[in-house]
Amino acid sequence: MLKQTAFYLFVFLILFSACNSKDSGSKQSEQPVVDSLADKSTVVKTYPDLVPGEIELEEDCFGEIIELQGEQKTTDAIFEVRETQMLVRDSLLIMANLNSENMFMAFSLPGFGLVKSFGKMGRGPGEFQYPQLVPAKNEDCLCYIYEKANNHIFSLQKDLTISALPFKLTDSQIRQQINDKQLVSFSSHEFVYAESVKGGKAVFDFSFQNDSIQNRMIYNLSFSEKHQSWASYIGDFGANAGKQRVVYAYKYFKQLVFIDLKNNTSRSLKFNSGEAKKGNAVSIMSPENTTHYWGMSAGNDFVYILYSGRSPVDVTKEWRKKMYYIFVEKYDWNGNPVAKYKLDNWGYFCVDEQRNKLYLASVNDANPFFVYNLE
């Protein structure tokens, strides 16, 4: 039963989804950001400008792969890891977990003691169906919660109560598709998100001020004439508000793009891994296709991205042999490869830069928490 569950988990995630470089010369195709962010209130610290262009990277650009062994942690909470998101704020690990009795849980660090379970699943007032955790850099709340089912945004207060913000995001660009917005916070009234659009994917800026709403596209994440379906550009989105940078990592291409919103420039990184198979949404998301990026944790200093590099079918075969592993690639906010780790498990993760730890919720273990030292 566990093996079957693992396989179906992969299929569900796919259908509904989380150096030594050389300049490519004539292939450079800097894509300008359309206009800058509306909100200028965010304090921007001095940071080196991102070098724009299209860069080709070799697989060995990270140097030797660092193999990490996780330390398993026990907790008094019993739950199934499913469509899980995690983030760290102060001494709390906050988790959103779909289809659990409580949608959210807060654990104390470093001991992983359950502090509180909260947030019911449902369609009624104060209930959630498809929540997304959104990190907050301000001191007013622990994080934001974006409910994809109705486009409402909530703040999670420090006492672990939830309150609604006085606005909602605009409807999805593709009406027939489930809402796939991936939200990041620049302030309590400005959010940037990646979303599917007709023929691909794009980044939008949303701001609310003085009862006025602005919502506009600022970057087109689509890049191939051969791939014009939203499914081709499924991926993971993260941001650094202080550095005015966002990053997108593609699931079906070994490719990332870093965008400097302050200077309206972008830097694309492409690896020698071929490109996604041409086809419609169903064929692109076939479990037999190789997948690349599976999750992201955006920190103040670096961005960390889960990397598979094999097909879900192959991963499932490995699981049957009790071979559990996935990689994490580490980049600075200028798009430079820094390190590559190999974890001895597979699951959902986040990085705690303050403690230099990586926390993983394993999909392969009934006692799911594992901690990795990144030193």
Tab-separated table of C-alpha atoms in Angstrom, residues 74-79 86-87 89 91-95 104-117 160 369:
chain	number	residue	atom	x	y	z
A	74	THR	CA	10.483	12.768	16.901
A	75	THR	CA	7.389	14.857	17.466
A	76	ASP	CA	4.151	14.388	19.372
A	77	ALA	CA	2.088	15.230	16.275
A	78	ILE	CA	0.725	12.432	14.088
A	79	PHE	CA	0.050	13.378	10.474
A	86	MET	CA	7.205	24.686	5.611
A	87	LEU	CA	8.881	27.913	6.659
A	89	ARG	CA	10.102	32.249	11.602
A	91	SER	CA	11.880	29.786	16.876
A	92	LEU	CA	8.906	28.263	15.046
A	93	LEU	CA	8.628	25.853	12.163
A	94	ILE	CA	5.265	26.572	10.527
A	95	MET	CA	3.723	23.872	8.342
A	104	PHE	CA	-1.597	24.187	9.832
A	105	MET	CA	0.796	23.193	12.589
A	106	ALA	CA	3.463	25.132	14.456
A	107	PHE	CA	6.461	23.351	15.991
A	108	SER	CA	9.068	24.744	18.374
A	109	LEU	CA	12.720	24.614	17.328
A	110	PRO	CA	15.010	22.854	17.811
A	111	GLY	CA	12.940	20.189	19.596
A	112	PHE	CA	9.967	19.909	17.162
A	113	GLY	CA	7.422	20.022	19.940
A	114	LEU	CA	3.917	20.727	18.664
A	115	VAL	CA	2.890	24.220	19.751
A	116	LYS	CA	-0.497	24.391	18.064
A	117	SER	CA	-2.637	22.794	15.350
A	160	LEU	CA	-0.992	31.889	15.984
A	369	PHE	CA	11.094	15.143	10.371
